[in-house]
Amino acid sequence: MAQLAHFERTIRSEIEFTGVGLHSGAPVSMRLVPAPAGSGIVFRRTDLDNFEIAAVGRNVAKVSYATSLMRQSVLISTTEHLLSALIGVGVDNVIVEVDNLEVPILDGSSLPYVRAFESVGLKQQRRKREYLKILKEVEVREGSKFIGVYPGHGYGIRYTIDFPQPIGYETFTGDLATGDYGKWIAPARTFGFKEDEAMLRNMGLIRGASDACAIILSRQRVENGPLRFPDEFVRHKVLDLIGDLALAGRRIQGTVVAERAGHAMHTALVQRLMRDRSAWELAHGYDEVAEPKPVTANLHPVAV
């Protein structure tokens, strides 16, 4: 599923998923349906008369522990892993039918989506894909947290995290335009510290969390190893970033740099970018470069 194709694509046939919501703990069934060119990514609440919510920045709602969309008080929550997979493999148009308020968490990564896309295949459509070509820097800062997007070839990402042990400091650098999302990013799972569980559950969060859908950490070690990558934590933050920036409505052509950021800052960057029309233009393909930049990282993957 090459990433340098410059025509829009959708899935060849419907795909169904079942599971529970990470935060709600509610059972949910979800179906992905092929959509016409120019449709974009649209969520449809089948339990609420097929009410539709487009996956665009103007519909961003709560972003503390997950990225949620809302229109006319109707919510669809924890969208980032699915959106990341769609952008990561190059699916431009799809209808996401969900029968509850939250997308299923599955195994906590985007890998089940990527494998499903591979199993049904993607269909090239006749409309040329539009990219959001960055023309000038746009930045968001909050204390020691930072995220910015800059002009550049491809879709470059450099992400740095700094968490308490056993995570510590990790950095990942890569380029989504190389087409290696399924190998380098998709398998990375969400994570959380065991000592925060009671507090989060009291807040009405992580009621669907388990060691089957998240990496569980104590202050001493990973409780449910092995990790899929030695630096799986920063890779998952990159996964989230790609999903959140999908709310710009198009894949970015430029370079994103993030340090200790999260969902709120990711989506704040989208909204700032959308407000500054001088910061970008629409283009129909990545700038040609003599040597495509390979995906690299500070550590190497292990088998999934």
mmCIF file of C-alpha atoms in Angstrom:
data_model
loop_
_atom_site.group_PDB
_atom_site.id
_atom_site.type_symbol
_atom_site.label_atom_id
_atom_site.label_comp_id
_atom_site.label_asym_id
_atom_site.label_seq_id
_atom_site.Cartn_x
_atom_site.Cartn_y
_atom_site.Cartn_z
ATOM 1 C CA MET A 1 0.000 0.000 0.000
ATOM 2 C CA ALA A 2 2.404 2.665 -1.253
ATOM 3 C CA GLN A 3 2.098 6.121 0.255
ATOM 4 C CA LEU A 4 3.262 8.145 -2.746
ATOM 5 C CA ALA A 5 0.096 7.543 -4.795
ATOM 6 C CA HIS A 6 -1.478 10.948 -5.451
ATOM 7 C CA PHE A 7 -5.079 9.867 -5.990
ATOM 8 C CA GLU A 8 -7.645 9.458 -3.240
ATOM 9 C CA ARG A 9 -8.418 5.964 -1.988
ATOM 10 C CA THR A 10 -11.070 4.137 -0.041
ATOM 11 C CA ILE A 11 -11.377 0.563 1.226
ATOM 12 C CA ARG A 12 -12.526 -2.074 -1.279
ATOM 13 C CA SER A 13 -15.185 -3.577 0.983
ATOM 14 C CA GLU A 14 -16.808 -3.173 4.373
ATOM 15 C CA ILE A 15 -14.873 -4.086 7.531
ATOM 16 C CA GLU A 16 -16.396 -4.863 10.931
ATOM 17 C CA PHE A 17 -14.883 -4.574 14.402
ATOM 18 C CA THR A 18 -16.257 -5.280 17.869
ATOM 19 C CA GLY A 19 -14.815 -4.479 21.277
ATOM 20 C CA VAL A 20 -15.139 -2.100 24.206
ATOM 21 C CA GLY A 21 -14.429 1.578 24.635
ATOM 22 C CA LEU A 22 -11.203 2.336 26.496
ATOM 23 C CA HIS A 23 -12.749 4.985 28.738
ATOM 24 C CA SER A 24 -16.461 4.083 28.767
ATOM 25 C CA GLY A 25 -15.965 0.328 29.029
ATOM 26 C CA ALA A 26 -19.115 0.030 26.905
ATOM 27 C CA PRO A 27 -19.433 -2.686 24.248
ATOM 28 C CA VAL A 28 -19.333 -1.301 20.730
ATOM 29 C CA SER A 29 -19.687 -2.547 17.175
ATOM 30 C CA MET A 30 -18.090 -0.582 14.355
ATOM 31 C CA ARG A 31 -18.266 -0.933 10.594
ATOM 32 C CA LEU A 32 -16.101 0.832 8.034
ATOM 33 C CA VAL A 33 -17.875 1.450 4.731
ATOM 34 C CA PRO A 34 -16.309 2.575 1.417
ATOM 35 C CA ALA A 35 -17.142 6.194 0.569
ATOM 36 C CA PRO A 36 -17.097 8.231 -2.668
ATOM 37 C CA ALA A 37 -14.152 10.443 -3.594
ATOM 38 C CA GLY A 38 -14.203 13.790 -1.827
ATOM 39 C CA SER A 39 -16.213 12.473 1.127
ATOM 40 C CA GLY A 40 -13.420 12.514 3.704
ATOM 41 C CA ILE A 41 -13.676 10.574 6.963
ATOM 42 C CA VAL A 42 -17.153 10.719 8.498
ATOM 43 C CA PHE A 43 -18.350 9.063 11.707
ATOM 44 C CA ARG A 44 -21.961 7.895 11.815
ATOM 45 C CA ARG A 45 -23.735 7.108 15.116
ATOM 46 C CA THR A 46 -26.033 4.261 14.070
ATOM 47 C CA ASP A 47 -27.635 4.272 17.532
ATOM 48 C CA LEU A 48 -28.696 7.904 17.028
ATOM 49 C CA ASP A 49 -30.527 7.851 13.689
ATOM 50 C CA ASN A 50 -27.242 7.729 11.717
ATOM 51 C CA PHE A 51 -26.186 11.174 12.963
ATOM 52 C CA GLU A 52 -22.966 12.159 11.182
ATOM 53 C CA ILE A 53 -19.862 13.901 12.504
ATOM 54 C CA ALA A 54 -17.045 14.743 10.100
ATOM 55 C CA ALA A 55 -13.485 14.159 11.291
ATOM 56 C CA VAL A 56 -12.369 17.783 11.001
ATOM 57 C CA GLY A 57 -10.904 20.311 13.408
ATOM 58 C CA ARG A 58 -14.097 22.324 13.922
ATOM 59 C CA ASN A 59 -15.696 19.268 15.562
ATOM 60 C CA VAL A 60 -12.977 18.638 18.173
ATOM 61 C CA ALA A 61 -14.418 18.221 21.680
ATOM 62 C CA LYS A 62 -12.693 16.833 24.814
ATOM 63 C CA VAL A 63 -8.997 16.181 24.373
ATOM 64 C CA SER A 64 -7.592 15.443 27.841
ATOM 65 C CA TYR A 65 -7.045 11.684 27.629
ATOM 66 C CA ALA A 66 -8.406 10.991 24.146
ATOM 67 C CA THR A 67 -9.474 12.879 21.043
ATOM 68 C CA SER A 68 -13.231 13.197 20.760
ATOM 69 C CA LEU A 69 -15.498 14.792 18.185
ATOM 70 C CA MET A 70 -18.804 16.500 18.846
ATOM 71 C CA ARG A 71 -21.528 18.094 16.732
ATOM 72 C CA GLN A 72 -24.824 19.354 18.117
ATOM 73 C CA SER A 73 -24.066 17.696 21.475
ATOM 74 C CA VAL A 74 -23.537 14.263 19.844
ATOM 75 C CA LEU A 75 -20.191 12.733 20.787
ATOM 76 C CA ILE A 76 -17.834 10.202 19.263
ATOM 77 C CA SER A 77 -14.823 9.515 21.471
ATOM 78 C CA THR A 78 -11.307 8.077 21.259
ATOM 79 C CA THR A 79 -10.995 8.478 17.509
ATOM 80 C CA GLU A 80 -7.227 8.906 17.280
ATOM 81 C CA HIS A 81 -6.074 5.310 16.689
ATOM 82 C CA LEU A 82 -8.481 4.741 13.797
ATOM 83 C CA LEU A 83 -7.747 8.154 12.264
ATOM 84 C CA SER A 84 -4.029 7.449 12.572
ATOM 85 C CA ALA A 85 -4.373 4.157 10.704
ATOM 86 C CA LEU A 86 -6.455 5.760 7.946
ATOM 87 C CA ILE A 87 -3.947 8.555 7.377
ATOM 88 C CA GLY A 88 -1.006 6.202 7.898
ATOM 89 C CA VAL A 89 -1.958 3.821 5.084
ATOM 90 C CA GLY A 90 -3.588 6.451 2.864
ATOM 91 C CA VAL A 91 -7.363 5.978 3.166
ATOM 92 C CA ASP A 92 -8.980 9.302 2.266
ATOM 93 C CA ASN A 93 -12.682 8.471 2.188
ATOM 94 C CA VAL A 94 -14.609 6.198 4.534
ATOM 95 C CA ILE A 95 -17.777 6.143 6.608
ATOM 96 C CA VAL A 96 -17.271 4.869 10.160
ATOM 97 C CA GLU A 97 -20.505 3.459 11.571
ATOM 98 C CA VAL A 98 -20.447 3.149 15.375
ATOM 99 C CA ASP A 99 -23.306 2.004 17.645
ATOM 100 C CA ASN A 100 -22.038 3.690 20.816
ATOM 101 C CA LEU A 101 -20.197 6.811 21.926
ATOM 102 C CA GLU A 102 -16.650 5.435 21.692
ATOM 103 C CA VAL A 103 -14.501 3.704 19.080
ATOM 104 C CA PRO A 104 -13.359 0.234 20.275
ATOM 105 C CA ILE A 105 -9.855 0.178 21.730
ATOM 106 C CA LEU A 106 -9.016 -3.293 20.283
ATOM 107 C CA ASP A 107 -5.402 -4.088 21.298
ATOM 108 C CA GLY A 108 -4.522 -0.453 22.074
ATOM 109 C CA SER A 109 -2.670 0.099 18.811
ATOM 110 C CA SER A 110 -3.561 0.719 15.149
ATOM 111 C CA LEU A 111 -2.267 -2.627 13.960
ATOM 112 C CA PRO A 112 -5.703 -4.361 13.793
ATOM 113 C CA TYR A 113 -6.878 -1.614 11.426
ATOM 114 C CA VAL A 114 -3.817 -1.848 9.197
ATOM 115 C CA ARG A 115 -4.166 -5.626 8.940
ATOM 116 C CA ALA A 116 -7.856 -5.261 8.087
ATOM 117 C CA PHE A 117 -7.056 -2.734 5.339
ATOM 118 C CA GLU A 118 -4.463 -5.119 3.947
ATOM 119 C CA SER A 119 -6.957 -7.988 3.966
ATOM 120 C CA VAL A 120 -9.646 -6.172 1.937
ATOM 121 C CA GLY A 121 -7.345 -3.941 -0.110
ATOM 122 C CA LEU A 122 -7.630 -0.282 -1.060
ATOM 123 C CA LYS A 123 -9.361 1.143 -4.112
ATOM 124 C CA GLN A 124 -7.846 4.076 -5.991
ATOM 125 C CA GLN A 125 -10.370 6.764 -6.879
ATOM 126 C CA ARG A 126 -10.371 9.265 -9.726
ATOM 127 C CA ARG A 127 -10.016 12.413 -7.643
ATOM 128 C CA LYS A 128 -6.503 13.721 -6.999
ATOM 129 C CA ARG A 129 -5.520 13.773 -3.329
ATOM 130 C CA GLU A 130 -4.981 17.225 -1.814
ATOM 131 C CA TYR A 131 -2.162 17.716 0.686
ATOM 132 C CA LEU A 132 -1.816 20.511 3.223
ATOM 133 C CA LYS A 133 1.517 21.980 2.145
ATOM 134 C CA ILE A 134 3.050 23.980 4.983
ATOM 135 C CA LEU A 135 4.394 27.391 3.905
ATOM 136 C CA LYS A 136 5.579 28.817 7.233
ATOM 137 C CA GLU A 137 6.094 27.724 10.813
ATOM 138 C CA VAL A 138 3.147 27.413 13.178
ATOM 139 C CA GLU A 139 3.914 26.666 16.832
ATOM 140 C CA VAL A 140 2.118 26.009 20.122
ATOM 141 C CA ARG A 141 3.949 26.267 23.463
ATOM 142 C CA GLU A 142 2.845 25.531 27.011
ATOM 143 C CA GLY A 143 5.630 25.632 29.589
ATOM 144 C CA SER A 144 8.071 22.846 28.720
ATOM 145 C CA LYS A 145 5.610 21.371 26.208
ATOM 146 C CA PHE A 146 5.930 22.267 22.555
ATOM 147 C CA ILE A 147 4.650 21.375 19.099
ATOM 148 C CA GLY A 148 5.302 23.035 15.761
ATOM 149 C CA VAL A 149 4.936 22.390 12.042
ATOM 150 C CA TYR A 150 7.365 23.653 9.399
ATOM 151 C CA PRO A 151 7.822 23.576 5.613
ATOM 152 C CA GLY A 152 9.463 20.390 4.382
ATOM 153 C CA HIS A 153 9.353 17.449 1.981
ATOM 154 C CA GLY A 154 7.171 14.442 2.757
ATOM 155 C CA TYR A 155 5.558 14.176 6.207
ATOM 156 C CA GLY A 156 8.428 14.325 8.653
ATOM 157 C CA ILE A 157 7.885 13.777 12.375
ATOM 158 C CA ARG A 158 10.254 14.202 15.325
ATOM 159 C CA TYR A 159 8.728 13.441 18.708
ATOM 160 C CA THR A 160 10.365 13.546 22.150
ATOM 161 C CA ILE A 161 8.845 12.319 25.414
ATOM 162 C CA ASP A 162 10.089 12.472 29.002
ATOM 163 C CA PHE A 163 8.094 10.344 31.467
ATOM 164 C CA PRO A 164 8.901 8.928 34.903
ATOM 165 C CA GLN A 165 10.732 5.603 34.942
ATOM 166 C CA PRO A 166 10.574 3.002 33.589
ATOM 167 C CA ILE A 167 9.908 5.072 30.424
ATOM 168 C CA GLY A 168 12.294 8.011 30.729
ATOM 169 C CA TYR A 169 13.442 10.034 27.714
ATOM 170 C CA GLU A 170 12.745 8.743 24.195
ATOM 171 C CA THR A 171 12.914 10.314 20.724
ATOM 172 C CA PHE A 172 11.545 9.056 17.420
ATOM 173 C CA THR A 173 12.273 10.533 13.992
ATOM 174 C CA GLY A 174 10.655 9.349 10.784
ATOM 175 C CA ASP A 175 8.860 10.257 7.574
ATOM 176 C CA LEU A 176 5.332 9.029 6.945
ATOM 177 C CA ALA A 177 5.793 9.511 3.192
ATOM 178 C CA THR A 178 8.033 6.428 3.024
ATOM 179 C CA GLY A 179 5.027 4.145 3.480
ATOM 180 C CA ASP A 180 6.347 2.313 6.546
ATOM 181 C CA TYR A 181 3.561 3.286 8.954
ATOM 182 C CA GLY A 182 2.341 -0.300 9.317
ATOM 183 C CA LYS A 183 5.804 -1.528 10.321
ATOM 184 C CA TRP A 184 7.162 1.272 12.481
ATOM 185 C CA ILE A 185 4.152 3.001 14.071
ATOM 186 C CA ALA A 186 0.926 0.967 13.915
ATOM 187 C CA PRO A 187 1.931 -1.796 16.411
ATOM 188 C CA ALA A 188 2.723 0.661 19.241
ATOM 189 C CA ARG A 189 0.145 0.403 22.066
ATOM 190 C CA THR A 190 -1.283 2.934 24.478
ATOM 191 C CA PHE A 191 0.120 2.864 28.013
ATOM 192 C CA GLY A 192 -0.539 3.958 31.573
ATOM 193 C CA PHE A 193 0.786 3.772 35.122
ATOM 194 C CA LYS A 194 -0.855 1.342 37.525
ATOM 195 C CA GLU A 195 -0.715 3.880 40.359
ATOM 196 C CA ASP A 196 -2.950 6.274 38.380
ATOM 197 C CA GLU A 197 -5.683 3.679 37.805
ATOM 198 C CA ALA A 198 -7.903 4.482 40.794
ATOM 199 C CA MET A 199 -7.777 8.228 40.141
ATOM 200 C CA LEU A 200 -8.639 7.824 36.451
ATOM 201 C CA ARG A 201 -11.482 5.388 37.121
ATOM 202 C CA ASN A 202 -12.921 7.841 39.663
ATOM 203 C CA MET A 203 -12.881 10.425 36.867
ATOM 204 C CA GLY A 204 -14.945 8.079 34.695
ATOM 205 C CA LEU A 205 -11.962 7.119 32.542
ATOM 206 C CA ILE A 206 -10.187 3.865 31.502
ATOM 207 C CA ARG A 207 -13.153 1.694 32.513
ATOM 208 C CA GLY A 208 -12.413 -0.551 29.548
ATOM 209 C CA ALA A 209 -8.667 -0.745 30.142
ATOM 210 C CA SER A 210 -6.919 -4.078 30.654
ATOM 211 C CA ASP A 211 -3.549 -5.631 29.996
ATOM 212 C CA ALA A 212 -4.986 -6.886 26.693
ATOM 213 C CA CYS A 213 -5.307 -3.333 25.316
ATOM 214 C CA ALA A 214 -2.609 -1.300 27.067
ATOM 215 C CA ILE A 215 0.920 -1.442 28.397
ATOM 216 C CA ILE A 216 0.643 -1.374 32.198
ATOM 217 C CA LEU A 217 3.522 0.235 34.085
ATOM 218 C CA SER A 218 4.643 0.312 37.680
ATOM 219 C CA ARG A 219 7.448 2.570 38.861
ATOM 220 C CA GLN A 220 9.803 -0.377 38.614
ATOM 221 C CA ARG A 221 8.936 -2.131 35.352
ATOM 222 C CA VAL A 222 6.542 -2.945 32.529
ATOM 223 C CA GLU A 223 3.961 -5.231 34.145
ATOM 224 C CA ASN A 224 2.757 -6.993 30.989
ATOM 225 C CA GLY A 225 5.751 -7.231 28.676
ATOM 226 C CA PRO A 226 7.370 -7.854 26.375
ATOM 227 C CA LEU A 227 7.268 -4.543 24.518
ATOM 228 C CA ARG A 228 6.754 -4.607 20.774
ATOM 229 C CA PHE A 229 9.556 -2.047 20.390
ATOM 230 C CA PRO A 230 12.165 -1.007 22.944
ATOM 231 C CA ASP A 231 10.845 2.563 22.434
ATOM 232 C CA GLU A 232 7.171 1.642 22.065
ATOM 233 C CA PHE A 233 6.038 4.567 24.238
ATOM 234 C CA VAL A 234 7.273 7.352 21.976
ATOM 235 C CA ARG A 235 6.086 5.451 18.915
ATOM 236 C CA HIS A 236 2.584 5.390 20.380
ATOM 237 C CA LYS A 237 2.744 9.153 20.897
ATOM 238 C CA VAL A 238 3.642 9.463 17.204
ATOM 239 C CA LEU A 239 0.659 7.232 16.392
ATOM 240 C CA ASP A 240 -1.606 9.559 18.405
ATOM 241 C CA LEU A 241 -0.091 12.620 16.740
ATOM 242 C CA ILE A 242 -0.810 11.310 13.237
ATOM 243 C CA GLY A 243 -4.415 10.596 14.231
ATOM 244 C CA ASP A 244 -4.925 13.986 15.820
ATOM 245 C CA LEU A 245 -3.395 15.882 12.894
ATOM 246 C CA ALA A 246 -5.754 13.979 10.582
ATOM 247 C CA LEU A 247 -8.341 16.474 11.839
ATOM 248 C CA ALA A 248 -6.734 19.029 9.535
ATOM 249 C CA GLY A 249 -8.741 17.144 6.908
ATOM 250 C CA ARG A 250 -5.749 16.271 4.741
ATOM 251 C CA ARG A 251 -2.343 14.691 5.074
ATOM 252 C CA ILE A 252 0.379 17.216 5.841
ATOM 253 C CA GLN A 253 3.357 18.012 3.632
ATOM 254 C CA GLY A 254 5.907 19.415 6.050
ATOM 255 C CA THR A 255 7.751 18.555 9.256
ATOM 256 C CA VAL A 256 6.162 18.268 12.696
ATOM 257 C CA VAL A 257 8.283 18.581 15.841
ATOM 258 C CA ALA A 258 6.775 17.748 19.251
ATOM 259 C CA GLU A 259 8.269 17.725 22.746
ATOM 260 C CA ARG A 260 6.230 16.398 25.708
ATOM 261 C CA ALA A 261 3.033 17.204 23.821
ATOM 262 C CA GLY A 262 -0.297 15.361 23.962
ATOM 263 C CA HIS A 263 -3.807 15.322 22.506
ATOM 264 C CA ALA A 264 -4.675 18.849 23.639
ATOM 265 C CA MET A 265 -1.571 20.357 22.046
ATOM 266 C CA HIS A 266 -1.882 18.237 18.907
ATOM 267 C CA THR A 267 -5.400 19.482 18.276
ATOM 268 C CA ALA A 268 -4.490 23.048 19.299
ATOM 269 C CA LEU A 269 -1.913 22.981 16.501
ATOM 270 C CA VAL A 270 -4.596 21.855 14.042
ATOM 271 C CA GLN A 271 -6.889 24.686 15.048
ATOM 272 C CA ARG A 272 -4.132 27.299 14.913
ATOM 273 C CA LEU A 273 -3.096 26.015 11.497
ATOM 274 C CA MET A 274 -6.649 26.166 10.189
ATOM 275 C CA ARG A 275 -7.051 29.749 11.408
ATOM 276 C CA ASP A 276 -3.905 30.960 9.606
ATOM 277 C CA ARG A 277 -4.681 30.578 5.916
ATOM 278 C CA SER A 278 -1.290 32.081 5.010
ATOM 279 C CA ALA A 279 0.499 29.142 6.651
ATOM 280 C CA TRP A 280 -0.474 26.547 4.042
ATOM 281 C CA GLU A 281 -1.732 25.862 0.557
ATOM 282 C CA LEU A 282 -3.332 22.866 -1.076
ATOM 283 C CA ALA A 283 -1.041 20.734 -3.248
ATOM 284 C CA HIS A 284 -1.672 17.589 -5.277
ATOM 285 C CA GLY A 285 1.443 15.664 -4.274
ATOM 286 C CA TYR A 286 4.593 15.696 -2.217
ATOM 287 C CA ASP A 287 7.507 17.704 -3.588
ATOM 288 C CA GLU A 288 9.834 15.445 -5.520
ATOM 289 C CA VAL A 289 13.129 14.692 -3.789
ATOM 290 C CA ALA A 290 16.083 12.760 -5.170
ATOM 291 C CA GLU A 291 16.372 10.447 -2.174
ATOM 292 C CA PRO A 292 13.234 9.712 -0.101
ATOM 293 C CA LYS A 293 14.041 10.076 3.590
ATOM 294 C CA PRO A 294 13.921 6.681 5.346
ATOM 295 C CA VAL A 295 12.104 6.050 8.606
ATOM 296 C CA THR A 296 14.671 6.019 11.393
ATOM 297 C CA ALA A 297 14.549 5.855 15.165
ATOM 298 C CA ASN A 298 16.851 5.764 18.120
ATOM 299 C CA LEU A 299 16.101 2.056 18.674
ATOM 300 C CA HIS A 300 15.165 -0.937 16.543
ATOM 301 C CA PRO A 301 11.863 -2.861 16.394
ATOM 302 C CA VAL A 302 11.306 -6.292 17.789
ATOM 303 C CA ALA A 303 8.890 -8.873 16.393
ATOM 304 C CA VAL A 304 5.185 -8.332 17.073
#
